[in-house]
Short mmCIF file of C-alpha atoms in Angstrom, two decimals:
data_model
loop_
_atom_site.label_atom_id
_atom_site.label_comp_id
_atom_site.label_asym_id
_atom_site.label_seq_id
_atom_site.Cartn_x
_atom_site.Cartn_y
_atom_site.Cartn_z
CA UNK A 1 215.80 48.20 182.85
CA UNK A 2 212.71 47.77 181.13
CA UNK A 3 212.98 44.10 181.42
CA UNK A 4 213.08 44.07 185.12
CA UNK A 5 210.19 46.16 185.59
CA UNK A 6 208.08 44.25 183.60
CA UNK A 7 209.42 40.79 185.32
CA UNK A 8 208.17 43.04 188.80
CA UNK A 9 204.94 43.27 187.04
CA UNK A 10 204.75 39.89 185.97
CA UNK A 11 205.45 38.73 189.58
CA UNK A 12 202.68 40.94 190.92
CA UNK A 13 200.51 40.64 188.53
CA UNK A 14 200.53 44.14 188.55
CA UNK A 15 198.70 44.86 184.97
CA UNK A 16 196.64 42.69 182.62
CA UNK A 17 195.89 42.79 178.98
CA UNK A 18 192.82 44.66 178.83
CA UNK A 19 193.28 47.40 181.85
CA UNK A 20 193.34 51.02 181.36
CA UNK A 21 196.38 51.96 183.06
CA UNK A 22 196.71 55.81 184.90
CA UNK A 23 199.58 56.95 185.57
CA UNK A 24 199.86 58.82 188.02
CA UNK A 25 202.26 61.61 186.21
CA UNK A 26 203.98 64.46 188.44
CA UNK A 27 206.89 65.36 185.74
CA UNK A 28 209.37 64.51 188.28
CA UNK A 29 212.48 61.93 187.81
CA UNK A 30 210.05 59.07 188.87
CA UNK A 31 207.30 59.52 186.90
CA UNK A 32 209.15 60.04 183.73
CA UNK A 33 210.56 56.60 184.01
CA UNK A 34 207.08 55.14 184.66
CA UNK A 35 205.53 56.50 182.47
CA UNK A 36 207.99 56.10 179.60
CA UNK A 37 208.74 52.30 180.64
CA UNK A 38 205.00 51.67 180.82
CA UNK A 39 204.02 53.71 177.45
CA UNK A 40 206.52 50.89 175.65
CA UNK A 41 205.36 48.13 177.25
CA UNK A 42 202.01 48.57 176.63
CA UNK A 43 202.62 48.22 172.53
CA UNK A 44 203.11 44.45 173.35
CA UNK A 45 201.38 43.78 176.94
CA UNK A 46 197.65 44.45 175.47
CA UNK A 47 197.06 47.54 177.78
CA UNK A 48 196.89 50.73 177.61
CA UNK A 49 197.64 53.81 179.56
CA UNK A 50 196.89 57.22 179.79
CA UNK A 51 198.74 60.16 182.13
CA UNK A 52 197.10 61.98 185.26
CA UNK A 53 198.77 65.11 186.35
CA UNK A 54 197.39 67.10 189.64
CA UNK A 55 197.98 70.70 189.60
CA UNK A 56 198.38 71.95 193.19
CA UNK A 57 198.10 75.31 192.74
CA UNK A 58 201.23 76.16 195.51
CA UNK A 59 204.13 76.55 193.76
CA UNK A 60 203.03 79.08 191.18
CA UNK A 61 205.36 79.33 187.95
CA UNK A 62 207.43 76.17 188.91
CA UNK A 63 203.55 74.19 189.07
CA UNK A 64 202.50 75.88 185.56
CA UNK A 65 206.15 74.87 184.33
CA UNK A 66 205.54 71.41 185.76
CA UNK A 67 202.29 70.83 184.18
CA UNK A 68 203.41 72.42 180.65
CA UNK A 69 206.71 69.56 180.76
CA UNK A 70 203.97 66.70 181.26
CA UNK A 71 201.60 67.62 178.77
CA UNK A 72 204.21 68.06 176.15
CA UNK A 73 206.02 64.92 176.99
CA UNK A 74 202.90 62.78 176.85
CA UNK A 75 201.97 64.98 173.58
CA UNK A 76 205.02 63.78 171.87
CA UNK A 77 204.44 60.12 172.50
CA UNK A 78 200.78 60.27 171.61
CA UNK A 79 199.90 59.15 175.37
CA UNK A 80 196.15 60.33 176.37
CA UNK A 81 196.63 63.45 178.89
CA UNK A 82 194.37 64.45 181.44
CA UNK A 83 195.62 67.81 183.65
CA UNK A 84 193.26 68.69 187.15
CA UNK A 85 193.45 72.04 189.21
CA UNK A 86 193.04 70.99 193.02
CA UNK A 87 192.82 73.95 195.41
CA UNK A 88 195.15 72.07 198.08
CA UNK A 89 195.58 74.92 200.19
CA UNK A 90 191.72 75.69 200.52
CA UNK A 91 191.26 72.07 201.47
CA UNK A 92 194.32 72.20 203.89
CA UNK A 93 192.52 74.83 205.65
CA UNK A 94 189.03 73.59 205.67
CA UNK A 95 189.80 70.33 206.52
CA UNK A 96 192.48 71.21 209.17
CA UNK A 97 195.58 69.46 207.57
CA UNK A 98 198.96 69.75 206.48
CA UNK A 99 199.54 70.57 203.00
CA UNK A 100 201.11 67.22 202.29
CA UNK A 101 198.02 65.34 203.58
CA UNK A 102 195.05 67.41 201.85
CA UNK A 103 197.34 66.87 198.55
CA UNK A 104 197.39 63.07 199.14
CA UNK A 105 193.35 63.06 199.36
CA UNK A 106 193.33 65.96 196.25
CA UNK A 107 195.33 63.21 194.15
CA UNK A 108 193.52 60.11 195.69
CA UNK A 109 189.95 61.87 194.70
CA UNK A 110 191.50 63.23 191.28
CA UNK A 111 192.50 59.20 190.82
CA UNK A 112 189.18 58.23 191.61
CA UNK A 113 187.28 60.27 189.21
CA UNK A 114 189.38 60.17 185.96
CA UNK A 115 189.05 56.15 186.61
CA UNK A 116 185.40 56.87 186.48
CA UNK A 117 185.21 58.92 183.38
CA UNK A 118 187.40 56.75 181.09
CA UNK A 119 187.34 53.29 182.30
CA UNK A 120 190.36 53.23 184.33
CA UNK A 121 191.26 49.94 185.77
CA UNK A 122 194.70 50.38 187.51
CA UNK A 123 196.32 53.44 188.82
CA UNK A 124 200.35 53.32 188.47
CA UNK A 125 202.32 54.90 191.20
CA UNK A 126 206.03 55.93 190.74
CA UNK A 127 207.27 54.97 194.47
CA UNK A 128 210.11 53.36 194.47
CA UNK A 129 212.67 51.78 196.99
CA UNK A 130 213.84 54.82 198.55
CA UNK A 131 210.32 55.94 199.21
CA UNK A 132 209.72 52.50 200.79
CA UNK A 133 213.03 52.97 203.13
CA UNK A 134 212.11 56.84 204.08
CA UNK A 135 208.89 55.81 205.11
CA UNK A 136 209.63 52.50 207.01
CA UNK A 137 212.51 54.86 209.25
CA UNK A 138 209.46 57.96 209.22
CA UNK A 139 207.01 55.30 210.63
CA UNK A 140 209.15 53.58 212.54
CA UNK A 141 210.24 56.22 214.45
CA UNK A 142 206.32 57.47 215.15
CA UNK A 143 205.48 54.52 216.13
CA UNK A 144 203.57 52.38 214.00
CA UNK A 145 202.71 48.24 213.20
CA UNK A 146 203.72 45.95 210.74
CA UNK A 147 201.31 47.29 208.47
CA UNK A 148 202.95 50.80 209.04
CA UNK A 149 206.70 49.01 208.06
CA UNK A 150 205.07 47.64 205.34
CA UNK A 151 202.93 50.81 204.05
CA UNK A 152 204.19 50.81 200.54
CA UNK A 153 203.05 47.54 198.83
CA UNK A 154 203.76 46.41 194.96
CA UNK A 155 200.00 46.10 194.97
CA UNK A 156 196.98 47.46 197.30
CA UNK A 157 193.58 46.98 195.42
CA UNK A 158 193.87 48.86 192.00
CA UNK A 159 196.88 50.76 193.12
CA UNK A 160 200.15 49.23 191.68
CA UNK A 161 203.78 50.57 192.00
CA UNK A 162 205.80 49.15 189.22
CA UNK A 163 209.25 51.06 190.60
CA UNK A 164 209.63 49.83 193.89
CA UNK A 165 211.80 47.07 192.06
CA UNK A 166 214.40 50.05 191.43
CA UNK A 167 216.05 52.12 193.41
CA UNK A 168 216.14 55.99 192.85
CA UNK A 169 219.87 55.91 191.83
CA UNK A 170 219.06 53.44 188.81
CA UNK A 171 216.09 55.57 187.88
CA UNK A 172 218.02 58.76 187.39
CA UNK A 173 220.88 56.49 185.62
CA UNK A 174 218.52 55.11 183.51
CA UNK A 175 217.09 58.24 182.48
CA UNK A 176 220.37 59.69 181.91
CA UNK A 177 220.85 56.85 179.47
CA UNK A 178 217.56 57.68 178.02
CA UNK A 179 218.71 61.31 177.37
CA UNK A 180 214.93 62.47 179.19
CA UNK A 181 214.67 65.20 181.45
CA UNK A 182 212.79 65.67 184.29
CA UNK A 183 211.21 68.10 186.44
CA UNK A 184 213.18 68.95 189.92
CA UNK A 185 210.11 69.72 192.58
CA UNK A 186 212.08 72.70 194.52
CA UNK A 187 210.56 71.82 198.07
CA UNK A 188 212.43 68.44 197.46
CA UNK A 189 216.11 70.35 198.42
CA UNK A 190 214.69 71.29 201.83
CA UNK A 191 214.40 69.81 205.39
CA UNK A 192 211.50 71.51 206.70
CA UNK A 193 209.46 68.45 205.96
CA UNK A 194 210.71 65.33 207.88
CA UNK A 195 210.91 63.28 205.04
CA UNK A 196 213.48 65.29 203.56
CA UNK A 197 215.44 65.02 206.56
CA UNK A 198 215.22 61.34 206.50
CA UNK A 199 216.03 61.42 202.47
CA UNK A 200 219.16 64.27 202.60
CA UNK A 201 220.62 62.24 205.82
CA UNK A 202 219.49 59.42 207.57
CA UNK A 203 219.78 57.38 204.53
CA UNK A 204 222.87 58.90 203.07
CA UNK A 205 224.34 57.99 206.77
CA UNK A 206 223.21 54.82 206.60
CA UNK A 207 224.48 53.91 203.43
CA UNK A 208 227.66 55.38 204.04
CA UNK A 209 228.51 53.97 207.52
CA UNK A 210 226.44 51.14 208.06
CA UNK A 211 225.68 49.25 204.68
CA UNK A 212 225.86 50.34 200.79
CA UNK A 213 222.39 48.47 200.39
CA UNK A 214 220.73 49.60 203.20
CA UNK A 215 218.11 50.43 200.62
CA UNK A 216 217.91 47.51 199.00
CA UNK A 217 217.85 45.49 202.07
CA UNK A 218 215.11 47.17 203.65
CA UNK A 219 212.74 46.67 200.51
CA UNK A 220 213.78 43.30 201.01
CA UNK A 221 212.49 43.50 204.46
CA UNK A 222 209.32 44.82 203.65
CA UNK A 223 208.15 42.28 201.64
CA UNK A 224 208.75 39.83 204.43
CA UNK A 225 206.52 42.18 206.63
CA UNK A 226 204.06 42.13 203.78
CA UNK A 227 203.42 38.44 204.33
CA UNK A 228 203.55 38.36 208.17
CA UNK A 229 200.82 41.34 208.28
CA UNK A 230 199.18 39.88 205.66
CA UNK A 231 199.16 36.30 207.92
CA UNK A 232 197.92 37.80 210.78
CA UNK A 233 195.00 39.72 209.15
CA UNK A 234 193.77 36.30 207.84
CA UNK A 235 194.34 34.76 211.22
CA UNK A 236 192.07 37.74 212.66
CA UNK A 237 189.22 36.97 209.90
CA UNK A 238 188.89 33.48 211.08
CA UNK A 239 188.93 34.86 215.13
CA UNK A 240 186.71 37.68 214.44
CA UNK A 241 183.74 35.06 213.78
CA UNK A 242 184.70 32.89 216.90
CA UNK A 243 184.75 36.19 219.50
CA UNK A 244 182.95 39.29 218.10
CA UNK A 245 179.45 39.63 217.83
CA UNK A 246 177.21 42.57 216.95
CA UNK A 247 175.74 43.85 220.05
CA UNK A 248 172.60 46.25 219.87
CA UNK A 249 174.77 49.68 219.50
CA UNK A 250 178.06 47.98 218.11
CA UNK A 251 179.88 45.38 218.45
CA UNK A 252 181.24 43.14 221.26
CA UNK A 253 184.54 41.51 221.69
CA UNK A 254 183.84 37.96 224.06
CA UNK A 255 186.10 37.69 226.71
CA UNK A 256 187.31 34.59 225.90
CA UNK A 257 189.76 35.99 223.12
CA UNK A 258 192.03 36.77 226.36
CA UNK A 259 193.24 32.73 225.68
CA UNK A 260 194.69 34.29 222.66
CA UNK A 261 198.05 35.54 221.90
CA UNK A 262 198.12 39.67 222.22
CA UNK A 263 199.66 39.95 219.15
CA UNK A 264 196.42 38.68 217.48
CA UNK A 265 194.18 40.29 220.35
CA UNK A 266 195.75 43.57 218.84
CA UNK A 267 194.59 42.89 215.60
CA UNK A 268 191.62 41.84 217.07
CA UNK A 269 190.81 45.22 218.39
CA UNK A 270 191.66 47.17 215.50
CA UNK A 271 189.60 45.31 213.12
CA UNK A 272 186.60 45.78 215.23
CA UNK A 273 187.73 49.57 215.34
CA UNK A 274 188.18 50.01 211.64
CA UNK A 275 184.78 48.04 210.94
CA UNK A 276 182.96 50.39 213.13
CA UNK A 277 184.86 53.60 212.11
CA UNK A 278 184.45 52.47 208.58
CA UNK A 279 189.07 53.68 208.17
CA UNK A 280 191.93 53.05 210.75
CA UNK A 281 194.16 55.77 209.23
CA UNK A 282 195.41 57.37 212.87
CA UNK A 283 195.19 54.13 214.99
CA UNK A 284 198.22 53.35 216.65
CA UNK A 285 199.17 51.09 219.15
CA UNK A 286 198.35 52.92 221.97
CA UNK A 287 195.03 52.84 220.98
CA UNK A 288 194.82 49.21 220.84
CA UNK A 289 196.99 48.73 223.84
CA UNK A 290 194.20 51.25 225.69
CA UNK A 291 191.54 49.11 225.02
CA UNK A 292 193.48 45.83 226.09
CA UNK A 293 193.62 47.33 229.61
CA UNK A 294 190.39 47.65 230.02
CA UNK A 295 190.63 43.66 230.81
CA UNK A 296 191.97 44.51 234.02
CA UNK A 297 189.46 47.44 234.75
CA UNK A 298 185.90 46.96 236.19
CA UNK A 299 182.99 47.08 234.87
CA UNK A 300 181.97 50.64 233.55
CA UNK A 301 185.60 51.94 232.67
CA UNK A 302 185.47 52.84 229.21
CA UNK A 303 187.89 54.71 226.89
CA UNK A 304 187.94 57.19 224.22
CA UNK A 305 189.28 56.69 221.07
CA UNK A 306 189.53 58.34 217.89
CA UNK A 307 186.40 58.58 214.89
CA UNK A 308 184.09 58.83 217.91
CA UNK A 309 184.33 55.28 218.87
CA UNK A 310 184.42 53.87 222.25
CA UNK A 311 185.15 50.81 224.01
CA UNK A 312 183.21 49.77 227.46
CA UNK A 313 184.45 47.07 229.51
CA UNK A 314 181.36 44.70 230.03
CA UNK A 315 180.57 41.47 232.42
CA UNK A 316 181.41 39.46 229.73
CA UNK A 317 183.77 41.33 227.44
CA UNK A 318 184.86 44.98 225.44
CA UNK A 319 181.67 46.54 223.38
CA UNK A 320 182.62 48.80 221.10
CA UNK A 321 179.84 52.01 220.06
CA UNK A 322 180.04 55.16 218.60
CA UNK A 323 180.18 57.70 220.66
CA UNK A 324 176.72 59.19 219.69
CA UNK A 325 174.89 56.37 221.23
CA UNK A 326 175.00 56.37 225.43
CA UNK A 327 177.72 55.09 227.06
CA UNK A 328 176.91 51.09 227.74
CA UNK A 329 177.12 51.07 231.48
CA UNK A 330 175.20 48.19 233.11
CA UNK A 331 172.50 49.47 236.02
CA UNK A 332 173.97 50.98 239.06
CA UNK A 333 177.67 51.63 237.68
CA UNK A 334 178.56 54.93 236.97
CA UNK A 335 180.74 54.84 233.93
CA UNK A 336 184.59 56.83 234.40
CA UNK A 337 186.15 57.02 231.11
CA UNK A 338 189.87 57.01 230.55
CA UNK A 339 189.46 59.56 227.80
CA UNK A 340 187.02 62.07 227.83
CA UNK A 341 185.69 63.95 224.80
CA UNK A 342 185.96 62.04 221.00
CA UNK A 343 184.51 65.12 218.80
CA UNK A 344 186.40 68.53 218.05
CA UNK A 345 188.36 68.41 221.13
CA UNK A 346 189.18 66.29 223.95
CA UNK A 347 188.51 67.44 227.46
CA UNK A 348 191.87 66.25 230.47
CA UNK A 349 189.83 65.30 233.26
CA UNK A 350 192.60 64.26 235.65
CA UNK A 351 195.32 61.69 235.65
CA UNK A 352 195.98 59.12 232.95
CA UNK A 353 196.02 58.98 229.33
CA UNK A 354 194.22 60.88 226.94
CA UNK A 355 193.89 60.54 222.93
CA UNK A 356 192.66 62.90 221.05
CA UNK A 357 193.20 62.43 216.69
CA UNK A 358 196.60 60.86 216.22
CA UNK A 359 197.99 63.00 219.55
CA UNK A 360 198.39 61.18 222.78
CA UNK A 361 198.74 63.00 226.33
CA UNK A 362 200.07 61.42 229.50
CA UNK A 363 198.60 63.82 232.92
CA UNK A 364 200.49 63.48 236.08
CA UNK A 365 199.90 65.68 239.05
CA UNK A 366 203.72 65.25 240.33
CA UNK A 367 203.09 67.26 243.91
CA UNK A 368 201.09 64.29 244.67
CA UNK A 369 203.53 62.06 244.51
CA UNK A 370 206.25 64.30 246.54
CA UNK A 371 207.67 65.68 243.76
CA UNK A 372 209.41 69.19 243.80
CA UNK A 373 209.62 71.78 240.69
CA UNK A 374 213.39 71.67 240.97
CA UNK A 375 213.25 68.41 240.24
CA UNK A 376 210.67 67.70 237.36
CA UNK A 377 212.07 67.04 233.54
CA UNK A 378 210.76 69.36 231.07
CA UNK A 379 211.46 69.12 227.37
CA UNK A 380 209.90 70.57 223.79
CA UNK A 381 206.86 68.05 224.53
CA UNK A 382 206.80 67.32 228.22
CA UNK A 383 205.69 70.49 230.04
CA UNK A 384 204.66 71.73 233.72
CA UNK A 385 201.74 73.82 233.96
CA UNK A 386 200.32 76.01 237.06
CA UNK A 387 196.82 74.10 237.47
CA UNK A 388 196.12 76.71 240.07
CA UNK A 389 195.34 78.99 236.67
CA UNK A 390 193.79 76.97 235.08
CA UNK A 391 189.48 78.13 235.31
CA UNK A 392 187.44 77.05 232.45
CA UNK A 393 189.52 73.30 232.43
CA UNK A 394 191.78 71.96 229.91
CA UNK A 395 191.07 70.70 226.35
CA UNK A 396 193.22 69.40 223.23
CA UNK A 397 191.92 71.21 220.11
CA UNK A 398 193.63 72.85 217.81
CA UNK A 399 193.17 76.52 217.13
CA UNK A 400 189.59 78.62 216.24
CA UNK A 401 189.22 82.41 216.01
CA UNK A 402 189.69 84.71 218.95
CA UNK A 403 192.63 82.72 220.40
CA UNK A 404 195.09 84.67 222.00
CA UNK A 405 198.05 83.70 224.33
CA UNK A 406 200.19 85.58 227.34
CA UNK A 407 203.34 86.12 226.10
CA UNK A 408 204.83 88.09 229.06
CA UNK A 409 205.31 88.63 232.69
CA UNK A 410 203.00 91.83 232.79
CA UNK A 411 199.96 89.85 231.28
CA UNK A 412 200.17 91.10 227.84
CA UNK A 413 198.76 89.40 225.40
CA UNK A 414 199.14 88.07 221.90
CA UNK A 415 196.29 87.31 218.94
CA UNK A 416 197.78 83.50 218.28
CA UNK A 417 197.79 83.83 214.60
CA UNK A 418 200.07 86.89 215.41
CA UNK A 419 202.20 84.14 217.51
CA UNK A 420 202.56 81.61 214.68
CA UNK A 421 203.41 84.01 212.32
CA UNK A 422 206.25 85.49 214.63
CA UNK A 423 207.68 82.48 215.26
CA UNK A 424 207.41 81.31 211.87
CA UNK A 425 205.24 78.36 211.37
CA UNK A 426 204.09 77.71 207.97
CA UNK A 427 200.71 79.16 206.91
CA UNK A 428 199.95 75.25 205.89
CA UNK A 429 200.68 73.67 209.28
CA UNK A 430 199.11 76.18 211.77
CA UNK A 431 195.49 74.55 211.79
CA UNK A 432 197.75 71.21 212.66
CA UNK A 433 199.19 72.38 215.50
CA UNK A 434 198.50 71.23 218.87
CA UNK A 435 197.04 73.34 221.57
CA UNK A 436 196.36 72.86 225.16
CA UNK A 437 193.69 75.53 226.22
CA UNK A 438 191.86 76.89 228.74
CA UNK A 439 188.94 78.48 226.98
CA UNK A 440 190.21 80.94 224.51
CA UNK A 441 193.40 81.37 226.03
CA UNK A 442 196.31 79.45 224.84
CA UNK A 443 198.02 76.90 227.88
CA UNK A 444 200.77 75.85 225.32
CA UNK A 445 201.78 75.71 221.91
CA UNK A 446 202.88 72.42 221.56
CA UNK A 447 206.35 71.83 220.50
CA UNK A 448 206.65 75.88 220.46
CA UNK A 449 206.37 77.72 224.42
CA UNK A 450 203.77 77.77 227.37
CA UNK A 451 201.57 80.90 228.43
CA UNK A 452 203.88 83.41 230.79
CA UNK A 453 200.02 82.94 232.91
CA UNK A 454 200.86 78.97 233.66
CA UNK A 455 204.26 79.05 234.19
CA UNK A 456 205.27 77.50 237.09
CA UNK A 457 207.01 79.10 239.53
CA UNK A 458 207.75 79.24 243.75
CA UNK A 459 204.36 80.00 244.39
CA UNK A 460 202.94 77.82 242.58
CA UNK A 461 200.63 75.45 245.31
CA UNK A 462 199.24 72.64 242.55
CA UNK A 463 200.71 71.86 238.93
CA UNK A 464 200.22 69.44 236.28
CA UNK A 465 202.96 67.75 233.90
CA UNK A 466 201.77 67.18 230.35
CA UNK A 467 203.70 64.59 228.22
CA UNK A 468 202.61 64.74 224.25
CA UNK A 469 203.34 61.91 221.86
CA UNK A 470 201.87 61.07 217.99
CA UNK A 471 200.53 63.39 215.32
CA UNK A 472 201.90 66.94 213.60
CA UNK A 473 205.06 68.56 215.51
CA UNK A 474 207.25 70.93 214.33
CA UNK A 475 210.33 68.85 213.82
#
């Protein structure tokens, strides 16, 4: 075992003599192995390494338990030990996101500033190919590029993942062997997070009925994706200096880059995005595809998209500005965005699509089209709402104090906190939840119910369909 990790390393050139490996060191099955693999190869590879373990403060005694196992593991092998207290949940809430995501940037900004105090030069993850294969399925199914399918890399700046050579069957084999023990993270045994799904039975299914190394073959896979994404970024480095320019608020796509394939008119797009957002984390391809269509638009039509970006179709191309600047409209054309609002919210100001974060929301008015309420398709994300109800207009936000929603017939109302608690969503995930409001009162809780005050009915003269796709649901 430890030979074919450090032939993985070699092949990467994952570590050097010299570097000041972290590891990044949870306790769990995964990071035992690392750690332990890495602590012996180090005696002969000329590096050293030195253990990072993030306390979350959410699981209470099983964290302190956690933290205590790592500390006296790494005490017992004379391996450098450096324990941080994060205060996930107090991020989560400030920042508006899910536990698992304000833990990612705890760790990431933990990472970055032990590097910084002791002269870190590599930071060792313990993915390995099971990780890669739950998130090319969890991506795949979202939506996502080849970059998405291809998310968990061997190496990504200092960042190196020494395991994703191994699968997690031959970890806990080889640690068996070993005679180590681990720490089990308790959250790991349930499905409320969608990764666990995809772990306890996607995989298991696919294994089982489809192919034994469905694993195995998909990190296969991804390295092939590796080198196609990492093709086409070079391809769109050479085209970004024959089409984009830097206008006076941003900068401006030429319209000759239409001759290209879409494919690298895609890329095209999302470079410009990422080096005018400065991060590309929730673009997806409608984004890109958004943009594209503005080809076909006139003059004026711009769209909306997310870090407060905008692109404006011009005489001679797409400019892309932030949105503080003014809207680039030439003289005498009134601009009509495709998506209104970039900030805190995002405004529906009729028919089309609207983006708003990593959330995208189709608006149809179907009675204009002949439809009949009988006859329209609702689902857990695709919803009717009585638009003659509707008075201060509609927004996508998610929720702020004083919200309240109607939660029955005779116009009573409920606080919305009160609603989320009832209906049980997670303390963590209720400032990621999607709302469609009017004002302070809740239209619908997406992926939960609709206000009893815009539900369609007989009477009902005008009424809007909303279709929601992308970011947090409760699945």
């Amino acid at each position: 075992m430890t030979g074919k990790v450090a032939e993985f390393i070699r092949r990467y050139d994952m570590i050097r003599p010299g570097d000041v490996v972290l590891i990044g060191f949870s306790g769990g099955a995964d990071s035992v192995l690392l750690t332990e693999l890495l602590w012996e190869l180090a005696k002969d590879g000329g590096f050293s390494v030195r253990a990072v373990h993030v306390h979350h403060n959410l699981r209470r005694e099983e964290a302190d338990r956690d933290a205590a196992f790592a500390e006296h593991f790494c005490s017992v092998r004379g391996i450098p030990f450096s324990l941080y207290s994060c205060p996930v949940e107090a991020v989560a809430r400030k920042k508006h996101l899910s536990l698992e995501e304000a833990g990612r940037l705890e760790r990431r900004r933990v990472f970055e500033e032990c590097a910084d105090a002791c002269g870190g030069t590599k930071l060792a993850l313990a993915h390995h190919r099971n990780d890669l294969a739950e998130t090319m399925i969890h991506h795949l199914a979202r939506g996502t590029s080849l970059s998405g399918l291809a998310a968990l890399r061997p190496v990504r700046g200092r960042m190196v993942r020494p395991l994703l050579c191994l699968e997690r069957r031959e970890i806990e084999e080889e640690l068996t062997r070993r005679d180590l023990r681990w720490c089990e993270d308790s959250t790991n045994a349930s499905d409320d997070y969608t990764r666990n799904g995809i772990r306890h039975h996607v995989i298991p299914y696919l294994e089982r009925e489809v192919n034994p190394k469905t694993v195995e073959h998909m990190a296969q896979t991804s390295l092939d994706l590796i080198e196609a994404e990492e093709y086409f970024v070079s391809e769109t480095r050479r085209l970004l200096e024959q089409y984009c320019v830097q206008g006076k608020q941003g900068l401006e796509l030429a319209e000759p880059v239409r001759q290209e394939p879409e494919i690298l008119q895609r890329y095209l797009v999302r470079e410009c995005l990422e080096l005018l957002a400065g991060k590309r984390k929730d673009l997806v391809r409608e984004h890109l595809e958004s943009v594209l269509s503005l080809w076909e638009k006139q003059v004026g039509k711009y769209v909306c998209l997310p870090y407060g970006v905008q692109a404006v179709r011009q005489y001679h191309g797409i400019a892309f500005q932030r949105s503080e600047a003014d809207v680039i409209v030439p003289s005498g054309i009134s601009g009509n965005p495709e998506t209104a609002g970039c900030g805190d919210f995002t405004a529906i100001s009729g028919e089309g699509v609207f983006f708003w974060r990593e959330f995208q929301i189709r608006v149809s008015f179907p009675q204009k089209h002949g439809a009949k309420f009988e006859r329209i398709s609702e689902n857990k994300y695709t919803k009717c709402i009585n638009y003659d109800k509707i008075k201060a207009g509609l927004v996508l936000r998610t929720r702020k104090s004083g919200d309240y929603l109607t939660v029955r017939k005779d116009g009573s109302r409920k606080k919305l906190k009160d609603f989320m608690i009832d209906v049980k969503i997670p303390r963590e995930q209720r400032d990621s939840v999607l709302l469609v409001a009017d004002g302070q009162e809740i239209v619908w809780v997406v992926g939960y119910r609709v206000s009893e005050k815009y539900r369609v009915n007989k009477e009902t003269k005008n009424m809007i369909q909303l279709e929601i796709s992308g970011g947090y649901t409760n699945e």
